[in-house]
Amino acid sequence: MSRFIGRFFGEGVRPRYEFGEFFHQCFVIGYKSLPLIGLTAFIIGLVLTMQLHPTMVYYGIEAQIPAMVGIAIIREIGPIVTSLIFAGKIGSSIGAELGSMKVTEQIDAMEVSGTNPFKYLVVTRTLAAMLTLPFLVIIADAISLYGSFLGVNIYENLSFHLFYEKILDYLFFIDIVPAFIKTFFFGFAIGIIGCFKGYYSNKGTEGVGRSANSAVVVSSVAIFILDLIAVQITDLL
Amino acid sequence: MKKSNDALKSVISIQHLYKSFGDNKVLDDFNLELYQGESLVVLGRSGSGKSVLIKCIIGLITPDQGSINVLGQDVLNIDKIELDEIRTKVGFLFQSNALYDSMTIRENLEFPLRRHSIQLNQAEVDGLVMEALENVGLEHTVDKMPSELSGGMRKRIALARTLILKPEIMLYDEPTTGLDAITSLEIIALMKTIGERYHTSSIIITHDMKCVQLAAQRVAILIDGKCYAEGTYEMLKQSADEKICQFFQ
């Protein structure tokens, strides 16, 4: 795996650059993930608020719901949940696609057609995953907070302006930037693990299924480990 | 056979080729020549290393030892650019066709033209795509996806994609595997037509005896990693050697 990552950086910086395939993958990986990620983000924001509400009312601090939900979503829940859904959708799809290309000799065919398959398939997909995930997380955070706003409004009337003002009162630069930066690493992990599992797939169609499955499992574990490291580093700042 | 071939130009020369995967010796001092315009069948049992052999020729697998000379160049000692240049002259028909599932037939055929740094405008690319499809009689499939085609049609499209660069040498990896008897005969006929029309030399890897009988001008038998015997189909068919007889029974 470390050799594979080394090769990614080695091949990634050297021309020929596969811009066409990269932009195509940004569309497939990023844009096409938006409906699923948007829907789950909305539900999480709404459900989190509804679940918190009775306890917060019990302690008489329901006014703090926007701040509490806002910090939880932006610092942790948004990046982690979005990344896990992204790993499920994109990690498995990359693992299965490359695995299937491997067992049906499409990767070899690419090589004899004057194409570096590592660059064309691995570098483009990993970069696309790495660069689109942070923006998906920003959009997911915004949708999630809107879900939370609707959740609050089930119980009381709170204006949109006041809801966001309450969030922004408690949200600082240090909450937003590390959460944003860590998602680049999550995206990289999802992309490179999916590609690695697919690129070295074997044993026919059974191997393809296994590649897709282990791409999701390994990248999900990697997300939690990277998150743990990111939290430790953020605490030091 | 060998004596008459001495006057011919060798387009592929394989000398003392060795390849192992762990303890499994796949090629063990393998030697072979392919002459210009010739159709050579490499016959061997499943798992005997036939596919490994042609993948070594095109540089997809690196052998442990030996030399492979293709069109005057040692493919094991050339850089990436030179290897790509050789690959434009050597067509490879994959056993599983290797059509790109996510692309239309047109995009599949355009792919090698666009990737091999060949300067062509769109009209020329379209012309070559249609010519390649006409060669295999499938012009109407140009905007279809590979998944919409039958096994035989996919094989012919894969052949068209290989032909689009007008290669001097064709390497066929099990061209009739997975096809019914009638479609197999159609593919063999197509291979022969293409060979005659474009004067290509070809190596056909197979264990299909009908294919051997119809397509081979010369047959090489791969046993235990070595070129065990070579000659015409009729010559080998009459051999008394037990290992050779097994293939013709």
Short mmCIF file of C-alpha atoms in Angstrom, two decimals:
data_model
loop_
_atom_site.label_atom_id
_atom_site.label_comp_id
_atom_site.label_asym_id
_atom_site.label_seq_id
_atom_site.Cartn_x
_atom_site.Cartn_y
_atom_site.Cartn_z
CA MET A 1 0.00 0.00 0.00
CA SER A 2 2.81 2.45 0.88
CA ARG A 3 4.45 1.71 -2.48
CA PHE A 4 1.11 2.37 -4.17
CA ILE A 5 0.81 5.74 -2.40
CA GLY A 6 4.41 6.56 -3.35
CA ARG A 7 3.62 5.71 -6.96
CA PHE A 8 0.55 7.98 -6.80
CA PHE A 9 2.71 10.98 -5.90
CA GLY A 10 5.43 9.98 -8.38
CA GLU A 11 3.05 9.52 -11.31
CA GLY A 12 0.80 12.41 -10.26
CA VAL A 13 3.42 15.12 -10.67
CA ARG A 14 4.84 13.85 -13.97
CA PRO A 15 3.19 14.69 -17.33
CA ARG A 16 1.11 13.63 -19.22
CA TYR A 17 -1.73 15.04 -17.10
CA GLU A 18 -5.14 13.46 -17.58
CA PHE A 19 -7.25 16.62 -17.17
CA GLY A 20 -10.20 15.33 -19.20
CA GLU A 21 -10.57 12.18 -17.13
CA PHE A 22 -9.97 14.13 -13.90
CA PHE A 23 -12.84 16.56 -14.60
CA HIS A 24 -15.05 13.66 -15.67
CA GLN A 25 -14.30 11.91 -12.36
CA CYS A 26 -14.99 15.12 -10.40
CA PHE A 27 -18.44 15.10 -12.01
CA VAL A 28 -19.03 11.39 -11.37
CA ILE A 29 -17.54 11.27 -7.88
CA GLY A 30 -18.50 14.71 -6.60
CA TYR A 31 -21.59 16.01 -8.36
CA LYS A 32 -23.37 12.66 -8.57
CA SER A 33 -22.87 12.04 -4.83
CA LEU A 34 -24.64 15.27 -3.97
CA PRO A 35 -28.26 14.00 -3.80
CA LEU A 36 -27.40 11.10 -1.44
CA ILE A 37 -25.15 13.20 0.77
CA GLY A 38 -27.64 16.09 0.79
CA LEU A 39 -30.52 13.83 1.83
CA THR A 40 -28.62 12.13 4.66
CA ALA A 41 -27.22 15.46 5.88
CA PHE A 42 -30.72 16.94 6.04
CA ILE A 43 -32.07 13.96 7.98
CA ILE A 44 -29.15 13.97 10.41
CA GLY A 45 -29.58 17.70 11.17
CA LEU A 46 -33.32 17.28 11.68
CA VAL A 47 -33.12 14.08 13.75
CA LEU A 48 -30.25 15.32 15.92
CA THR A 49 -32.25 18.43 16.82
CA MET A 50 -35.41 16.43 17.54
CA GLN A 51 -33.49 13.97 19.71
CA LEU A 52 -31.74 16.74 21.64
CA HIS A 53 -34.82 18.85 22.22
CA PRO A 54 -36.49 16.98 25.15
CA THR A 55 -33.23 16.78 27.15
CA MET A 56 -32.37 20.42 26.50
CA VAL A 57 -35.89 21.44 27.56
CA TYR A 58 -35.54 19.35 30.73
CA TYR A 59 -32.41 21.31 31.69
CA GLY A 60 -33.94 24.59 30.47
CA ILE A 61 -31.27 25.25 27.88
CA GLU A 62 -33.23 24.73 24.67
CA ALA A 63 -31.98 28.13 23.50
CA GLN A 64 -28.56 26.53 23.11
CA ILE A 65 -29.72 23.90 20.59
CA PRO A 66 -28.54 25.83 17.49
CA ALA A 67 -25.06 26.35 18.94
CA MET A 68 -24.77 22.77 20.15
CA VAL A 69 -25.97 21.25 16.88
CA GLY A 70 -23.90 23.70 14.85
CA ILE A 71 -20.64 22.84 16.62
CA ALA A 72 -21.36 19.10 16.55
CA ILE A 73 -22.17 19.13 12.85
CA ILE A 74 -19.37 21.37 11.67
CA ARG A 75 -16.60 19.94 13.84
CA GLU A 76 -17.42 16.25 13.71
CA ILE A 77 -20.73 14.87 12.49
CA GLY A 78 -20.72 16.58 9.10
CA PRO A 79 -17.19 15.52 8.06
CA ILE A 80 -17.45 12.00 9.50
CA VAL A 81 -20.93 11.07 8.29
CA THR A 82 -20.39 12.60 4.85
CA SER A 83 -17.06 10.79 4.53
CA LEU A 84 -18.56 7.47 5.59
CA ILE A 85 -21.38 7.81 3.06
CA PHE A 86 -18.84 8.89 0.46
CA ALA A 87 -16.72 5.82 1.31
CA GLY A 88 -19.76 3.59 0.91
CA LYS A 89 -20.78 5.07 -2.41
CA ILE A 90 -17.48 6.05 -4.03
CA GLY A 91 -14.99 3.67 -2.36
CA SER A 92 -17.06 0.64 -3.34
CA SER A 93 -17.72 1.99 -6.82
CA ILE A 94 -14.02 2.66 -7.49
CA GLY A 95 -13.04 -0.74 -6.04
CA ALA A 96 -15.62 -2.58 -8.15
CA GLU A 97 -14.96 -0.58 -11.33
CA LEU A 98 -11.19 -1.02 -11.26
CA GLY A 99 -11.53 -4.62 -10.09
CA SER A 100 -13.82 -5.40 -12.99
CA MET A 101 -11.48 -3.61 -15.41
CA LYS A 102 -8.60 -5.66 -14.04
CA VAL A 103 -10.26 -9.07 -14.41
CA THR A 104 -11.60 -8.27 -17.89
CA GLU A 105 -8.14 -7.10 -19.04
CA GLN A 106 -9.33 -3.52 -19.68
CA ILE A 107 -6.36 -2.19 -17.70
CA ASP A 108 -3.97 -4.18 -19.93
CA ALA A 109 -5.84 -2.93 -23.01
CA MET A 110 -5.32 0.62 -21.81
CA GLU A 111 -1.62 0.01 -21.44
CA VAL A 112 -1.24 -1.35 -24.97
CA SER A 113 -3.22 1.67 -26.21
CA GLY A 114 -0.43 4.02 -25.14
CA THR A 115 -2.06 4.98 -21.84
CA ASN A 116 -0.56 4.81 -18.39
CA PRO A 117 -3.48 3.10 -16.58
CA PHE A 118 -2.19 4.15 -13.17
CA LYS A 119 -2.34 7.80 -14.15
CA TYR A 120 -5.59 7.49 -16.07
CA LEU A 121 -7.45 5.49 -13.45
CA VAL A 122 -5.77 5.85 -10.06
CA VAL A 123 -4.38 9.40 -10.04
CA THR A 124 -7.54 10.95 -11.51
CA ARG A 125 -9.96 9.13 -9.22
CA THR A 126 -7.93 9.70 -6.05
CA LEU A 127 -7.47 13.41 -6.81
CA ALA A 128 -11.14 13.79 -7.66
CA ALA A 129 -12.15 12.11 -4.37
CA MET A 130 -9.67 14.22 -2.42
CA LEU A 131 -10.77 17.53 -3.94
CA THR A 132 -14.53 17.00 -4.10
CA LEU A 133 -15.12 15.58 -0.61
CA PRO A 134 -14.29 18.84 1.28
CA PHE A 135 -16.81 20.74 -0.84
CA LEU A 136 -19.40 18.02 -0.36
CA VAL A 137 -18.84 18.32 3.40
CA ILE A 138 -19.41 22.11 3.28
CA ILE A 139 -22.65 21.61 1.36
CA ALA A 140 -23.68 18.74 3.68
CA ASP A 141 -23.01 20.95 6.75
CA ALA A 142 -25.18 23.72 5.34
CA ILE A 143 -28.03 21.30 4.50
CA SER A 144 -27.71 19.64 7.90
CA LEU A 145 -27.99 22.98 9.67
CA TYR A 146 -31.05 23.80 7.62
CA GLY A 147 -32.52 20.47 8.73
CA SER A 148 -31.74 21.45 12.29
CA PHE A 149 -33.44 24.83 11.78
CA LEU A 150 -36.59 23.03 10.65
CA GLY A 151 -36.27 20.69 13.63
CA VAL A 152 -36.16 23.62 16.06
CA ASN A 153 -39.18 25.16 14.33
CA ILE A 154 -41.25 22.04 14.99
CA TYR A 155 -41.24 23.01 18.69
CA GLU A 156 -40.90 26.78 18.62
CA ASN A 157 -40.82 29.71 16.25
CA LEU A 158 -37.24 30.75 15.59
CA SER A 159 -36.25 32.95 12.69
CA PHE A 160 -33.66 31.75 10.20
CA HIS A 161 -31.51 34.79 10.95
CA LEU A 162 -31.57 34.21 14.72
CA PHE A 163 -30.85 30.50 14.33
CA TYR A 164 -27.67 31.16 12.34
CA GLU A 165 -26.68 34.06 14.58
CA LYS A 166 -26.77 31.70 17.57
CA ILE A 167 -24.58 29.20 15.73
CA LEU A 168 -22.07 31.83 14.64
CA ASP A 169 -21.83 33.21 18.19
CA TYR A 170 -20.30 29.93 19.34
CA LEU A 171 -18.43 28.92 16.22
CA PHE A 172 -14.81 29.98 15.80
CA PHE A 173 -12.20 29.81 13.11
CA ILE A 174 -10.51 26.89 14.93
CA ASP A 175 -13.75 24.90 14.67
CA ILE A 176 -14.10 25.30 10.93
CA VAL A 177 -10.60 25.12 9.42
CA PRO A 178 -9.33 21.81 10.92
CA ALA A 179 -12.70 20.19 10.10
CA PHE A 180 -12.30 21.35 6.51
CA ILE A 181 -8.64 20.33 6.19
CA LYS A 182 -9.13 16.82 7.55
CA THR A 183 -11.68 16.06 4.84
CA PHE A 184 -8.96 16.34 2.18
CA PHE A 185 -7.19 13.46 3.96
CA PHE A 186 -10.45 11.51 4.25
CA GLY A 187 -11.04 11.96 0.51
CA PHE A 188 -7.50 10.91 -0.29
CA ALA A 189 -7.85 7.79 1.89
CA ILE A 190 -11.17 6.81 0.27
CA GLY A 191 -9.82 7.32 -3.25
CA ILE A 192 -6.47 5.61 -2.83
CA ILE A 193 -7.85 2.63 -0.88
CA GLY A 194 -10.65 2.09 -3.44
CA CYS A 195 -8.12 2.26 -6.27
CA PHE A 196 -5.65 -0.03 -4.49
CA LYS A 197 -8.27 -2.68 -3.79
CA GLY A 198 -9.58 -2.56 -7.35
CA TYR A 199 -6.20 -2.32 -9.08
CA TYR A 200 -4.95 -5.47 -7.36
CA SER A 201 -8.21 -7.37 -7.62
CA ASN A 202 -7.93 -11.01 -8.66
CA LYS A 203 -9.85 -14.28 -8.60
CA GLY A 204 -12.48 -13.17 -11.14
CA THR A 205 -15.90 -11.82 -10.22
CA GLU A 206 -15.58 -13.05 -6.63
CA GLY A 207 -12.45 -10.90 -6.33
CA VAL A 208 -14.33 -7.86 -7.66
CA GLY A 209 -16.97 -8.20 -4.94
CA ARG A 210 -14.27 -8.62 -2.34
CA SER A 211 -12.42 -5.54 -3.63
CA ALA A 212 -15.56 -3.40 -3.41
CA ASN A 213 -16.34 -4.68 0.06
CA SER A 214 -12.86 -4.27 1.51
CA ALA A 215 -12.52 -0.82 -0.09
CA VAL A 216 -15.47 0.34 2.02
CA VAL A 217 -14.40 -1.44 5.21
CA VAL A 218 -10.75 -0.33 5.08
CA SER A 219 -11.51 3.25 4.08
CA SER A 220 -14.16 3.56 6.83
CA VAL A 221 -11.63 2.40 9.44
CA ALA A 222 -9.03 4.74 7.91
CA ILE A 223 -11.46 7.67 8.27
CA PHE A 224 -11.84 7.02 12.02
CA ILE A 225 -8.09 6.64 12.51
CA LEU A 226 -7.38 9.85 10.56
CA ASP A 227 -10.10 11.61 12.55
CA LEU A 228 -8.48 10.52 15.79
CA ILE A 229 -5.13 11.90 14.61
CA ALA A 230 -6.78 15.12 13.41
CA VAL A 231 -8.45 15.65 16.81
CA GLN A 232 -5.11 15.17 18.60
CA ILE A 233 -3.43 17.70 16.32
CA THR A 234 -6.32 20.19 16.68
CA ASP A 235 -6.09 19.92 20.46
CA LEU A 236 -2.44 20.94 20.30
CA LEU A 237 -3.28 24.13 18.39
CA MET B 1 9.46 -25.64 -42.85
CA LYS B 2 12.35 -23.98 -41.05
CA LYS B 3 14.58 -24.11 -44.12
CA SER B 4 12.00 -22.35 -46.32
CA ASN B 5 11.46 -19.72 -43.63
CA ASP B 6 15.17 -18.81 -43.49
CA ALA B 7 14.71 -16.61 -46.54
CA LEU B 8 11.81 -14.78 -44.84
CA LYS B 9 12.17 -11.80 -42.60
CA SER B 10 11.60 -12.51 -38.93
CA VAL B 11 9.24 -9.98 -37.33
CA ILE B 12 9.26 -11.52 -33.85
CA SER B 13 12.20 -13.42 -32.46
CA ILE B 14 12.00 -14.94 -28.98
CA GLN B 15 15.22 -16.36 -27.57
CA HIS B 16 15.77 -18.30 -24.34
CA LEU B 17 12.74 -16.89 -22.58
CA TYR B 18 12.20 -17.73 -18.92
CA LYS B 19 9.29 -16.72 -16.71
CA SER B 20 8.27 -18.08 -13.31
CA PHE B 21 5.54 -17.15 -10.86
CA GLY B 22 6.92 -18.25 -7.53
CA ASP B 23 7.88 -21.91 -7.90
CA ASN B 24 5.76 -22.31 -11.02
CA LYS B 25 8.01 -22.27 -14.10
CA VAL B 26 5.75 -21.05 -16.91
CA LEU B 27 8.30 -20.44 -19.63
CA ASP B 28 11.52 -22.38 -19.51
CA ASP B 29 14.02 -21.61 -22.28
CA PHE B 30 11.31 -20.86 -24.81
CA ASN B 31 12.40 -20.01 -28.39
CA LEU B 32 10.20 -18.97 -31.30
CA GLU B 33 10.33 -17.02 -34.57
CA LEU B 34 7.43 -15.37 -36.38
CA TYR B 35 8.05 -14.60 -40.03
CA GLN B 36 6.57 -11.78 -42.07
CA GLY B 37 3.08 -12.52 -43.39
CA GLU B 38 2.91 -15.78 -41.47
CA SER B 39 0.05 -17.04 -39.34
CA LEU B 40 1.50 -18.97 -36.43
CA VAL B 41 -0.60 -20.79 -33.85
CA VAL B 42 0.84 -21.45 -30.41
CA LEU B 43 -0.99 -24.48 -29.11
CA GLY B 44 -0.94 -25.57 -25.52
CA ARG B 45 -3.09 -26.81 -22.69
CA SER B 46 -4.92 -24.37 -20.40
CA GLY B 47 -2.50 -22.83 -17.93
CA SER B 48 0.55 -23.82 -19.98
CA GLY B 49 1.74 -20.21 -20.28
CA LYS B 50 0.46 -19.25 -23.74
CA SER B 51 -1.10 -15.98 -22.61
CA VAL B 52 1.97 -15.17 -20.52
CA LEU B 53 4.04 -15.61 -23.68
CA ILE B 54 2.13 -13.08 -25.78
CA LYS B 55 1.85 -10.68 -22.87
CA CYS B 56 5.66 -10.81 -22.67
CA ILE B 57 5.84 -9.95 -26.39
CA ILE B 58 3.78 -6.79 -25.94
CA GLY B 59 5.53 -5.79 -22.70
CA LEU B 60 2.61 -6.41 -20.34
CA ILE B 61 4.61 -9.01 -18.43
CA THR B 62 8.35 -8.78 -17.92
CA PRO B 63 10.13 -12.12 -18.33
CA ASP B 64 12.83 -13.21 -15.89
CA GLN B 65 15.39 -13.83 -18.60
CA GLY B 66 15.77 -13.97 -22.38
CA SER B 67 15.24 -11.64 -25.31
CA ILE B 68 12.22 -10.66 -27.38
CA ASN B 69 12.86 -8.85 -30.60
CA VAL B 70 9.82 -7.27 -32.25
CA LEU B 71 10.23 -5.55 -35.63
CA GLY B 72 13.95 -5.17 -35.00
CA GLN B 73 13.69 -3.79 -31.47
CA ASP B 74 14.47 -5.57 -28.22
CA VAL B 75 11.25 -4.88 -26.28
CA LEU B 76 12.90 -5.70 -22.96
CA ASN B 77 15.53 -3.00 -23.37
CA ILE B 78 13.66 -0.02 -24.77
CA ASP B 79 12.15 3.00 -23.03
CA LYS B 80 8.44 3.69 -22.56
CA ILE B 81 8.16 5.89 -25.67
CA GLU B 82 9.79 3.28 -27.91
CA LEU B 83 7.58 0.57 -26.39
CA ASP B 84 4.47 2.66 -27.12
CA GLU B 85 5.68 3.03 -30.70
CA ILE B 86 6.07 -0.75 -31.01
CA ARG B 87 2.59 -1.17 -29.55
CA THR B 88 1.11 0.92 -32.38
CA LYS B 89 2.47 -1.70 -34.79
CA VAL B 90 1.39 -4.73 -32.80
CA GLY B 91 -2.33 -5.35 -32.31
CA PHE B 92 -3.49 -7.41 -29.34
CA LEU B 93 -6.89 -9.11 -29.25
CA PHE B 94 -7.60 -9.93 -25.61
CA GLN B 95 -9.26 -13.16 -24.58
CA SER B 96 -12.00 -11.25 -22.74
CA ASN B 97 -12.17 -8.60 -25.52
CA ALA B 98 -11.31 -5.87 -22.97
CA LEU B 99 -13.81 -3.39 -24.37
CA TYR B 100 -14.22 -0.40 -22.06
CA ASP B 101 -17.66 -0.88 -20.48
CA SER B 102 -18.15 2.81 -19.75
CA MET B 103 -17.54 3.89 -23.35
CA THR B 104 -19.60 3.57 -26.53
CA ILE B 105 -18.25 1.52 -29.43
CA ARG B 106 -17.15 4.76 -31.13
CA GLU B 107 -15.25 5.87 -28.01
CA ASN B 108 -13.70 2.42 -27.67
CA LEU B 109 -12.38 2.60 -31.21
CA GLU B 110 -11.24 6.21 -30.88
CA PHE B 111 -9.34 5.48 -27.67
CA PRO B 112 -6.12 4.00 -29.19
CA LEU B 113 -6.07 6.70 -31.88
CA ARG B 114 -6.28 9.50 -29.34
CA ARG B 115 -3.90 7.95 -26.82
CA HIS B 116 -1.05 7.05 -29.16
CA SER B 117 -0.21 10.72 -29.88
CA ILE B 118 -1.33 10.33 -33.49
CA GLN B 119 -2.20 13.70 -35.02
CA LEU B 120 -5.59 13.30 -36.64
CA ASN B 121 -8.56 15.63 -37.04
CA GLN B 122 -12.09 14.56 -36.13
CA ALA B 123 -13.04 13.74 -39.74
CA GLU B 124 -10.03 11.43 -40.09
CA VAL B 125 -10.81 9.76 -36.75
CA ASP B 126 -14.45 9.23 -37.83
CA GLY B 127 -13.26 7.80 -41.14
CA LEU B 128 -10.93 5.32 -39.45
CA VAL B 129 -13.62 4.29 -36.96
CA MET B 130 -16.09 3.57 -39.73
CA GLU B 131 -13.48 1.74 -41.82
CA ALA B 132 -12.58 -0.49 -38.87
CA LEU B 133 -16.26 -1.22 -38.25
CA GLU B 134 -16.86 -1.96 -41.94
CA ASN B 135 -14.02 -4.48 -41.81
CA VAL B 136 -15.92 -6.45 -39.20
CA GLY B 137 -19.38 -5.71 -40.63
CA LEU B 138 -20.71 -3.84 -37.61
CA GLU B 139 -21.08 -0.20 -38.74
CA HIS B 140 -24.56 0.00 -37.18
CA THR B 141 -23.21 -0.57 -33.65
CA VAL B 142 -21.12 2.61 -33.58
CA ASP B 143 -23.19 4.39 -30.93
CA LYS B 144 -24.10 1.32 -28.88
CA MET B 145 -22.56 0.31 -25.56
CA PRO B 146 -20.54 -2.95 -25.36
CA SER B 147 -23.14 -4.41 -22.98
CA GLU B 148 -25.77 -4.17 -25.75
CA LEU B 149 -23.83 -6.53 -28.03
CA SER B 150 -23.58 -10.32 -28.21
CA GLY B 151 -20.34 -12.19 -27.41
CA GLY B 152 -19.46 -12.63 -31.08
CA MET B 153 -20.15 -8.96 -31.85
CA ARG B 154 -18.00 -7.87 -28.92
CA LYS B 155 -15.17 -10.05 -30.24
CA ARG B 156 -15.48 -8.43 -33.67
CA ILE B 157 -15.55 -4.94 -32.16
CA ALA B 158 -12.43 -5.78 -30.14
CA LEU B 159 -10.84 -6.88 -33.39
CA ALA B 160 -11.91 -3.64 -35.08
CA ARG B 161 -10.38 -1.63 -32.23
CA THR B 162 -7.11 -3.54 -32.65
CA LEU B 163 -7.16 -3.00 -36.43
CA ILE B 164 -7.76 0.72 -36.27
CA LEU B 165 -4.02 1.39 -35.95
CA LYS B 166 -3.34 -0.89 -38.95
CA PRO B 167 -0.83 -3.07 -37.10
CA GLU B 168 1.90 -5.05 -38.83
CA ILE B 169 1.58 -7.89 -36.33
CA MET B 170 -1.54 -9.27 -34.68
CA LEU B 171 -1.51 -11.20 -31.41
CA TYR B 172 -4.70 -13.14 -30.76
CA ASP B 173 -5.25 -14.48 -27.26
CA GLU B 174 -7.77 -17.35 -27.42
CA PRO B 175 -9.90 -15.65 -30.11
CA THR B 176 -12.63 -18.32 -30.14
CA THR B 177 -12.96 -19.01 -26.42
CA GLY B 178 -16.53 -18.67 -25.17
CA LEU B 179 -18.03 -18.51 -28.66
CA ASP B 180 -20.36 -21.03 -30.28
CA ALA B 181 -19.08 -23.12 -33.21
CA ILE B 182 -20.63 -20.94 -35.94
CA THR B 183 -19.43 -17.66 -34.44
CA SER B 184 -15.98 -19.21 -33.93
CA LEU B 185 -15.82 -20.02 -37.64
CA GLU B 186 -16.88 -16.46 -38.48
CA ILE B 187 -14.11 -15.03 -36.28
CA ILE B 188 -11.50 -17.36 -37.80
CA ALA B 189 -12.62 -16.35 -41.30
CA LEU B 190 -12.43 -12.69 -40.29
CA MET B 191 -8.90 -13.16 -38.90
CA LYS B 192 -7.82 -14.74 -42.19
CA THR B 193 -9.43 -11.98 -44.28
CA ILE B 194 -7.76 -9.30 -42.21
CA GLY B 195 -4.38 -11.04 -42.50
CA GLU B 196 -4.70 -11.15 -46.28
CA ARG B 197 -6.05 -7.61 -46.65
CA TYR B 198 -3.47 -5.88 -44.42
CA HIS B 199 -0.61 -8.39 -44.91
CA THR B 200 -0.28 -8.81 -41.17
CA SER B 201 1.79 -11.47 -39.45
CA SER B 202 -0.02 -13.11 -36.58
CA ILE B 203 0.44 -15.24 -33.51
CA ILE B 204 -2.72 -17.00 -32.42
CA ILE B 205 -2.84 -18.48 -28.94
CA THR B 206 -5.42 -21.21 -28.66
CA HIS B 207 -6.36 -24.70 -27.59
CA ASP B 208 -9.26 -24.84 -30.07
CA MET B 209 -8.20 -27.44 -32.66
CA LYS B 210 -10.69 -26.16 -35.25
CA CYS B 211 -9.04 -22.76 -35.01
CA VAL B 212 -5.60 -24.40 -35.34
CA GLN B 213 -6.67 -26.34 -38.41
CA LEU B 214 -8.25 -23.37 -40.18
CA ALA B 215 -5.99 -20.49 -39.21
CA ALA B 216 -2.48 -21.91 -38.86
CA GLN B 217 0.21 -21.88 -41.51
CA ARG B 218 2.56 -23.15 -38.81
CA VAL B 219 1.90 -24.55 -35.35
CA ALA B 220 4.16 -24.38 -32.29
CA ILE B 221 3.30 -26.60 -29.34
CA LEU B 222 4.04 -25.24 -25.89
CA ILE B 223 4.66 -27.99 -23.34
CA ASP B 224 6.46 -27.64 -20.00
CA GLY B 225 7.42 -24.03 -20.81
CA LYS B 226 9.27 -25.01 -23.97
CA CYS B 227 8.49 -24.92 -27.67
CA TYR B 228 8.16 -28.71 -27.75
CA ALA B 229 7.45 -29.07 -31.46
CA GLU B 230 6.69 -26.96 -34.50
CA GLY B 231 5.49 -27.61 -38.00
CA THR B 232 2.37 -27.55 -40.14
CA TYR B 233 -0.94 -28.83 -38.81
CA GLU B 234 -0.79 -31.92 -41.05
CA MET B 235 2.81 -32.68 -40.05
CA LEU B 236 2.07 -32.52 -36.34
CA LYS B 237 -1.16 -34.45 -36.72
CA GLN B 238 0.79 -37.40 -38.05
CA SER B 239 3.37 -37.28 -35.28
CA ALA B 240 3.85 -40.43 -33.23
CA ASP B 241 4.94 -38.46 -30.17
CA GLU B 242 2.49 -39.13 -27.35
CA LYS B 243 2.50 -35.55 -26.05
CA ILE B 244 1.73 -34.16 -29.50
CA CYS B 245 -0.90 -36.81 -30.26
CA GLN B 246 -2.91 -35.72 -27.19
CA PHE B 247 -3.83 -32.45 -28.94
CA PHE B 248 -5.06 -34.13 -32.12
CA GLN B 249 -7.17 -36.90 -30.59
#
